Short mmCIF file of the C-alpha atoms (twelve columns), coordinates in Angstrom:
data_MODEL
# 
_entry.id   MODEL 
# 
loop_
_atom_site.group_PDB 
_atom_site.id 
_atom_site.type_symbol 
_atom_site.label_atom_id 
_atom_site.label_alt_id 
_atom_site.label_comp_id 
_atom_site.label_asym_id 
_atom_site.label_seq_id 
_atom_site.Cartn_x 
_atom_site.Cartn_y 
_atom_site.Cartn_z 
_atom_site.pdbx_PDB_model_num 
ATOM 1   C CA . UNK A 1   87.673  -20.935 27.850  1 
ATOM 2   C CA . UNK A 2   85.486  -20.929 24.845  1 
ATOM 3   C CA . UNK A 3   87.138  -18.080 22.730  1 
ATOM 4   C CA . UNK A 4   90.742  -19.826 23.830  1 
ATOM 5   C CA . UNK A 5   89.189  -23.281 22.563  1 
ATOM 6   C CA . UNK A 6   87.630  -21.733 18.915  1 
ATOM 7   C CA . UNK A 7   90.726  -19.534 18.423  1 
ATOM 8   C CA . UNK A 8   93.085  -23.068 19.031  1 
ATOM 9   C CA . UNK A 9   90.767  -24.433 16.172  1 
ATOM 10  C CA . UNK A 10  90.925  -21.998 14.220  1 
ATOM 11  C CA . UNK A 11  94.803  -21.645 13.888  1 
ATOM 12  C CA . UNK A 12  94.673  -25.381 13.682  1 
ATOM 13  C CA . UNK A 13  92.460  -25.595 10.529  1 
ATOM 14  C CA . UNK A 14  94.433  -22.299 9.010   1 
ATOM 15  C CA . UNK A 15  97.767  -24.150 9.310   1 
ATOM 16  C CA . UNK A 16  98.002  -26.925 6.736   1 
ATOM 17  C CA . UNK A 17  97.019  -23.791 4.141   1 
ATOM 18  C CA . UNK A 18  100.223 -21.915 5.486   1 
ATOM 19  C CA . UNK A 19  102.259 -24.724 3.951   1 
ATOM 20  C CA . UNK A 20  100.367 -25.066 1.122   1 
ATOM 21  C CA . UNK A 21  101.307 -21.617 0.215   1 
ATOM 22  C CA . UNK A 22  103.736 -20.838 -2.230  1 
ATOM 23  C CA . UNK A 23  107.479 -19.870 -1.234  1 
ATOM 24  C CA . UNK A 24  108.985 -16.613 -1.733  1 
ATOM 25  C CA . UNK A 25  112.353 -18.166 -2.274  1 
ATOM 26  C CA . UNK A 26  111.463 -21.084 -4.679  1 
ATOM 27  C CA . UNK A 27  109.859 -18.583 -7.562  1 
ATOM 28  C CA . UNK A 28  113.523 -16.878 -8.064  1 
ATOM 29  C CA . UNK A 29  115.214 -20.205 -9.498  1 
ATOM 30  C CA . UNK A 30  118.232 -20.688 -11.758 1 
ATOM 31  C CA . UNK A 31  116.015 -20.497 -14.745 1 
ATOM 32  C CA . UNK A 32  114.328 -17.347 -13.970 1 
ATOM 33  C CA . UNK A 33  117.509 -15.337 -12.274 1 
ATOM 34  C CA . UNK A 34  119.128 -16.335 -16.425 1 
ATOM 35  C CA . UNK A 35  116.394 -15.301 -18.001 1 
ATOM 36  C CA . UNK A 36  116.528 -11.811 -16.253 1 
ATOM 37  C CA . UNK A 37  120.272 -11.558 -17.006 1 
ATOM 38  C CA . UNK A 38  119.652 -11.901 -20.478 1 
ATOM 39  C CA . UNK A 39  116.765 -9.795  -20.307 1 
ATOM 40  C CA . UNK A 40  118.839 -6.875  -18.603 1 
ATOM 41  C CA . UNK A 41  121.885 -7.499  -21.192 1 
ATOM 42  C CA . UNK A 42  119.642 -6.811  -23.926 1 
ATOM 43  C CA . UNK A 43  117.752 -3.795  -22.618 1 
ATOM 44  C CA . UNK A 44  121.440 -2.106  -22.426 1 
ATOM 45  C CA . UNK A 45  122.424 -3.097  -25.750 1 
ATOM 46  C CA . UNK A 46  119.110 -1.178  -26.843 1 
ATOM 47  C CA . UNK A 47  119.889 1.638   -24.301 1 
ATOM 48  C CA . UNK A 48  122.957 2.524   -25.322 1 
ATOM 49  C CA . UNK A 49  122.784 2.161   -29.460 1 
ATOM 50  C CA . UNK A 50  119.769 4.867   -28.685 1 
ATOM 51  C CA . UNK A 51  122.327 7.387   -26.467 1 
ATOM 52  C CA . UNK A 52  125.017 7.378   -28.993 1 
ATOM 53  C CA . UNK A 53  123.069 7.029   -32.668 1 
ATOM 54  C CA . UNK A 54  123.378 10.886  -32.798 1 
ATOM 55  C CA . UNK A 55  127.110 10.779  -32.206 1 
ATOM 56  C CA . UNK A 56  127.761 7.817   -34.259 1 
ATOM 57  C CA . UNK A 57  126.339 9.399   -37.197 1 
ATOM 58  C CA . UNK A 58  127.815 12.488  -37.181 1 
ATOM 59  C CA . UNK A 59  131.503 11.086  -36.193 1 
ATOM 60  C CA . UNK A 60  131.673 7.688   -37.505 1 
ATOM 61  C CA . UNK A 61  129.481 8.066   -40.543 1 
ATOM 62  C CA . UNK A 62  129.933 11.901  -40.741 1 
ATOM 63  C CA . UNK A 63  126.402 12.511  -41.478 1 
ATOM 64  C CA . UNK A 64  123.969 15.584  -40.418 1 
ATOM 65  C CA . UNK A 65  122.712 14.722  -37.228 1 
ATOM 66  C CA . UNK A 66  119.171 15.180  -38.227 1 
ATOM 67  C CA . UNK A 67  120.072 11.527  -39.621 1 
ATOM 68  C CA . UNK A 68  120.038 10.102  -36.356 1 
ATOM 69  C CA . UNK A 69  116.411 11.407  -35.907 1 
ATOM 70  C CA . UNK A 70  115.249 10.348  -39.265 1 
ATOM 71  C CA . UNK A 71  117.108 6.608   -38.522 1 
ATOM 72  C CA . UNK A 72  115.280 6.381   -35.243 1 
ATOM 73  C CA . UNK A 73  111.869 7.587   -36.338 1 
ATOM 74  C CA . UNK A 74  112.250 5.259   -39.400 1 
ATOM 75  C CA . UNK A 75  113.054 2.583   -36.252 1 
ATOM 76  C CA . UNK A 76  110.188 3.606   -34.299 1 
ATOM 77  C CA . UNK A 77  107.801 3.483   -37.063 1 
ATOM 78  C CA . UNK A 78  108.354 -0.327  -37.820 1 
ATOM 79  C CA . UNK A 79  108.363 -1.283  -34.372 1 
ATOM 80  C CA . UNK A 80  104.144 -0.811  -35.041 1 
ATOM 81  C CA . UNK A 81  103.664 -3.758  -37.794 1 
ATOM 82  C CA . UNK A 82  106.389 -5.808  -36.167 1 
ATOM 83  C CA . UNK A 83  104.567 -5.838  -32.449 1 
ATOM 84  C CA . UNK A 84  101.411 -6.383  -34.667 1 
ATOM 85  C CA . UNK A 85  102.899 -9.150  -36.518 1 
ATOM 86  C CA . UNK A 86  104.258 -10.434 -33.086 1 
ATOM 87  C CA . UNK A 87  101.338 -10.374 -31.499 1 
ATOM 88  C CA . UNK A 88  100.044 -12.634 -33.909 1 
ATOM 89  C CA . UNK A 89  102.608 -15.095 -34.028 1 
ATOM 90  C CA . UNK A 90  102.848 -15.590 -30.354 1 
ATOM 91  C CA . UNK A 91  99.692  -17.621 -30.076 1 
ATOM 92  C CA . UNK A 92  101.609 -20.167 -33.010 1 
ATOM 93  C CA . UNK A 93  105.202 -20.014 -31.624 1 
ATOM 94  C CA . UNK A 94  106.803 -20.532 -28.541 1 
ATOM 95  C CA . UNK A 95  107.807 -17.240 -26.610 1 
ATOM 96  C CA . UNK A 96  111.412 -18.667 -26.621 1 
ATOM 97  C CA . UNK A 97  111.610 -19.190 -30.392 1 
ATOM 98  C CA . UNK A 98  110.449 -16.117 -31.032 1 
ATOM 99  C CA . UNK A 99  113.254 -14.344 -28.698 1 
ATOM 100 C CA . UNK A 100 116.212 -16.465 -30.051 1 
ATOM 101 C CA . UNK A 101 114.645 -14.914 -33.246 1 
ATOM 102 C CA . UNK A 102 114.504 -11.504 -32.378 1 
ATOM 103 C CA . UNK A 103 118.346 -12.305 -30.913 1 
ATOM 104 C CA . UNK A 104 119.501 -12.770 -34.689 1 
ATOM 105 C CA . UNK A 105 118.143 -9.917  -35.751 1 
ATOM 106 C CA . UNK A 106 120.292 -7.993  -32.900 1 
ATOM 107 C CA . UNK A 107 123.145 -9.245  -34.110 1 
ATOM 108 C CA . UNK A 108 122.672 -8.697  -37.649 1 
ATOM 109 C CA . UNK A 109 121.988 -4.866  -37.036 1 
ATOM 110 C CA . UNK A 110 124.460 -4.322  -34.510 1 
ATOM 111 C CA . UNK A 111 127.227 -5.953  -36.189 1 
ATOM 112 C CA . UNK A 112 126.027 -4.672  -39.465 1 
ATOM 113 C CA . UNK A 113 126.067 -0.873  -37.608 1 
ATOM 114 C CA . UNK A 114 129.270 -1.213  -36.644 1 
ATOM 115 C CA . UNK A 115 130.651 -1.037  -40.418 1 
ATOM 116 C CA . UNK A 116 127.764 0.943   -41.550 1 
ATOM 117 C CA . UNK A 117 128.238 3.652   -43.970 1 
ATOM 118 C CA . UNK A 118 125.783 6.242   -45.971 1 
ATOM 119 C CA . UNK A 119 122.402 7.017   -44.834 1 
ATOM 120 C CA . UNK A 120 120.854 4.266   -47.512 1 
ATOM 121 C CA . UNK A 121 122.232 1.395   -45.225 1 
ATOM 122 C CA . UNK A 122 121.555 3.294   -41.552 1 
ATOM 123 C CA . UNK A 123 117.997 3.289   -42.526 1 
ATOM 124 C CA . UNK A 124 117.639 -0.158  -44.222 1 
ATOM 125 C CA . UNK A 125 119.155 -1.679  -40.861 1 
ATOM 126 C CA . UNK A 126 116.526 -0.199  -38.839 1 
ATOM 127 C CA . UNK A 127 114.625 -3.042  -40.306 1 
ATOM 128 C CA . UNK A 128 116.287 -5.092  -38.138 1 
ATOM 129 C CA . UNK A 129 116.736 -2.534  -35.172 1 
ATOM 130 C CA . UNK A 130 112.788 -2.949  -35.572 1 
ATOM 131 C CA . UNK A 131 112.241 -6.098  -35.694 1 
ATOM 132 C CA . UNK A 132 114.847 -6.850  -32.458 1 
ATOM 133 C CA . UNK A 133 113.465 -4.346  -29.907 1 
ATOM 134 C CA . UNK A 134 110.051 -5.410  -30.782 1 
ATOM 135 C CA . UNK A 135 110.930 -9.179  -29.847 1 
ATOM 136 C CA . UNK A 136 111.831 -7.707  -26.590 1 
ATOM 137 C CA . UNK A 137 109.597 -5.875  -25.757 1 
ATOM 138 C CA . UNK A 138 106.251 -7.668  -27.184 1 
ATOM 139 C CA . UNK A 139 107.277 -11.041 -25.425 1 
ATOM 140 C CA . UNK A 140 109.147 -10.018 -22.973 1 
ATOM 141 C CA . UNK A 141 106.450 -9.437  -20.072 1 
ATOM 142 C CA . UNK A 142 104.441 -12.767 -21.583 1 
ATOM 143 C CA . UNK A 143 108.198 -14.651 -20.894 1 
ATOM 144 C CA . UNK A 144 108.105 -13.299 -17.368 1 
ATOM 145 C CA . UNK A 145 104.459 -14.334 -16.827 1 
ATOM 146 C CA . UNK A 146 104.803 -17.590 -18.119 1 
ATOM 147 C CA . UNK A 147 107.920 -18.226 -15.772 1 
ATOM 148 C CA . UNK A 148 106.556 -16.841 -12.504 1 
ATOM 149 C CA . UNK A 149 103.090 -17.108 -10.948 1 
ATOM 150 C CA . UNK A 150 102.603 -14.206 -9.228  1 
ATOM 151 C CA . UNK A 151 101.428 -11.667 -11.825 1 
ATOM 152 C CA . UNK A 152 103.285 -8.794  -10.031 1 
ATOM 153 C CA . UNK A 153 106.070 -9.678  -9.713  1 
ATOM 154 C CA . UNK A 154 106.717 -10.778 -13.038 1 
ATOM 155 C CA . UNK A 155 105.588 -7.668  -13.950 1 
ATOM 156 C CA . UNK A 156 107.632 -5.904  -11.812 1 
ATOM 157 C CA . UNK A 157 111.049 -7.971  -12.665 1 
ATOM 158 C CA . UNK A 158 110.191 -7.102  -16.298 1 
ATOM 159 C CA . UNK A 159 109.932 -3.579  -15.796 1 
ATOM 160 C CA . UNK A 160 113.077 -3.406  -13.703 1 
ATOM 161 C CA . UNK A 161 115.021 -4.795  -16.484 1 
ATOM 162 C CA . UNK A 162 114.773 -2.232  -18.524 1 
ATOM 163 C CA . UNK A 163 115.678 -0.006  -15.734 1 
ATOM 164 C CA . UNK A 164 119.251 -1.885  -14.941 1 
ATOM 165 C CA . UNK A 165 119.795 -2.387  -18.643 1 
ATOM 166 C CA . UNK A 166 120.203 1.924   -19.019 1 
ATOM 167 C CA . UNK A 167 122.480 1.526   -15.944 1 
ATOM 168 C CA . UNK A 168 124.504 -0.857  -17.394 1 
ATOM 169 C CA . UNK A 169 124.472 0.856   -21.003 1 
ATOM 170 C CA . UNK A 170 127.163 3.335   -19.240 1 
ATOM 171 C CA . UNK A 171 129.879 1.565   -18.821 1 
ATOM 172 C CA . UNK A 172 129.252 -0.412  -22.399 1 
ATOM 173 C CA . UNK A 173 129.111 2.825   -24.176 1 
ATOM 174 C CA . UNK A 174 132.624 4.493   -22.440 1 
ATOM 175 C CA . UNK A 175 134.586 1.009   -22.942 1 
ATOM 176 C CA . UNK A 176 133.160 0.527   -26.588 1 
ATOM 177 C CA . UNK A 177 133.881 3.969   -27.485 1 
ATOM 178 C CA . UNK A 178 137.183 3.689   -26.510 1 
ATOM 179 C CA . UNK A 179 138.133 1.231   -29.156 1 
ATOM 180 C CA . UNK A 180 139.577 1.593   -32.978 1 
ATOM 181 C CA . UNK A 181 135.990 1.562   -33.839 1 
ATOM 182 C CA . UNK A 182 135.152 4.607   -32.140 1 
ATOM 183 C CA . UNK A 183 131.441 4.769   -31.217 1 
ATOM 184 C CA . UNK A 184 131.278 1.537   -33.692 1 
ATOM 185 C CA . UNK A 185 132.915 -0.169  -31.541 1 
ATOM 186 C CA . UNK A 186 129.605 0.315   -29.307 1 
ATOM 187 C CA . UNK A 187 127.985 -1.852  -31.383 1 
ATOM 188 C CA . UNK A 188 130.452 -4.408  -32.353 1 
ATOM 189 C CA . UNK A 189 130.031 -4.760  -28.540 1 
ATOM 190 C CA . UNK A 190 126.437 -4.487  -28.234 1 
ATOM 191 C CA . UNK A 191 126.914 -7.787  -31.095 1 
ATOM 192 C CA . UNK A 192 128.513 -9.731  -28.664 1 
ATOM 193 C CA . UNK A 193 126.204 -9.546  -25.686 1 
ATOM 194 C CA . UNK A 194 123.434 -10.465 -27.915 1 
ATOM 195 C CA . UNK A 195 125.295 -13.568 -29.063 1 
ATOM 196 C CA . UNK A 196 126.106 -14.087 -25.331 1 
ATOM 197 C CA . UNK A 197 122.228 -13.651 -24.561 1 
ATOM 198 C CA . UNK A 198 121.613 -16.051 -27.339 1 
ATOM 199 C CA . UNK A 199 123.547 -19.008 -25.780 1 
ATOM 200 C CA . UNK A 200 122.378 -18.428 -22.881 1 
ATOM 201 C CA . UNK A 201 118.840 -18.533 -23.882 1 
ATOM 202 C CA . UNK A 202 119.539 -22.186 -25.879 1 
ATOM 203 C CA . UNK A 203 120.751 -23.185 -22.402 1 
ATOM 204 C CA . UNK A 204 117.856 -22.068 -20.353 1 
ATOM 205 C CA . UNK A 205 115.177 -25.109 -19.913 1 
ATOM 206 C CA . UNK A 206 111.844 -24.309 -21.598 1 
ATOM 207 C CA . UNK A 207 109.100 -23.799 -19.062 1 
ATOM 208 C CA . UNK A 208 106.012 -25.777 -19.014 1 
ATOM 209 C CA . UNK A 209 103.967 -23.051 -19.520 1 
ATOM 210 C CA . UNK A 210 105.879 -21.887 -23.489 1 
ATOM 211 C CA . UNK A 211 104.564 -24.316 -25.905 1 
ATOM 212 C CA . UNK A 212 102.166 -23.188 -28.559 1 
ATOM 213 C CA . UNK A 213 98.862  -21.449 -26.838 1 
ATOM 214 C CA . UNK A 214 95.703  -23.149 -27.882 1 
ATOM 215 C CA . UNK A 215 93.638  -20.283 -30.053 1 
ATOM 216 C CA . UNK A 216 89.742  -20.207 -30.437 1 
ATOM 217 C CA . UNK A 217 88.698  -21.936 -33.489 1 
# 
């Protein structure tokens, strides 16, 4: 009778803490389920400029395709200082200002691709390229942790964006390709998305949690 007694207690005292817990369903809201759209939209505009750059410059801009190597190395290379510069600038700026940012730049280069021609120009806009992807990917995960509050899965919602965003970069590539453009059209359409992602992101409420970090004096 004395276990059966304690054990009554115990599930007694343990039972206000059960509904004090956080609910799986209530960390997925509106805000968060937009946010990952976006997030996914621009991961396959990223995705599938990358797949077809060495076809593009060959057929479009009838270039070598070493050029496509050179373009994305050049790409890859400024992707270092902009993260750095990033980096720094996240502690001053919200993480939402600096994405609607990094959005512009998107549709500069992909827009700008689209019409591209000569080598001079294909590696100029990697400037932009640069500057985009690293927008994504340097605030991306800090965006997701800021929204949820369970470490894990932010991170894991993240990661899985970039995963659906190559998925998705299939059919964007064989119905871009298919128009007068040719593979431009790929990123006349990748331009549009971005703009899409844009508004959506000037929709989408800011969190509590994305003002301006307080940094160490």
């Amino acid at each position: 009778m004395f276990n059966i007694a304690t054990t009554a207690s115990m599930r007694g005292s343990q039972a206000p803490e059960a509904d004090t817990a956080p609910q799986p369903t209530a960390v997925l809201s509106g805000r968060i389920i937009a946010v990952v759209v976006v997030f996914i939209a621009l991961q396959a505009t990223n995705s599938a400029t990358v797949s077809i750059m060495s076809l593009f410059v060959t057929d479009r801009m009838g270039l070598d395709v070493a050029w496509a190597g050179v373009a994305l190395g050049v790409a890859a290379g400024l992707e270092i200082p902009a993260l750095l510069l990033i980096g720094k600038l996240s502690g001053r700026v919200p993480v939402t200002r600096l994405l609607l940012s990094g959005c512009l730049a998107g549709v500069a280069y992909y827009a700008a691709m689209a019409f591209a021609a000569g080598p001079v120009l294909l590696l100029g806009l990697q400037i932009l390229n640069a500057s985009f992807f690293a927008v994504v990917a340097g605030v991306g995960l800090t965006l997701f942790q800021d929204m949820i509050p369970r470490p894990g899965l932010a991170a894991g919602l993240y990661a899985n964006t970039h995963r659906l965003g190559a998925v998705a970069s299939g059919p964007l590539i064989g119905v871009g390709s298919t128009t007068a453009l040719g593979y431009g059209g790929v990123y006349l359409g990748c331009a549009v998305i971005t703009v899409a992602a844009f508004a959506v992101l000037r929709m989408v409420p800011a969190g509590h949690s994305e003002g301006v970090r307080d940094r160490p004096d």
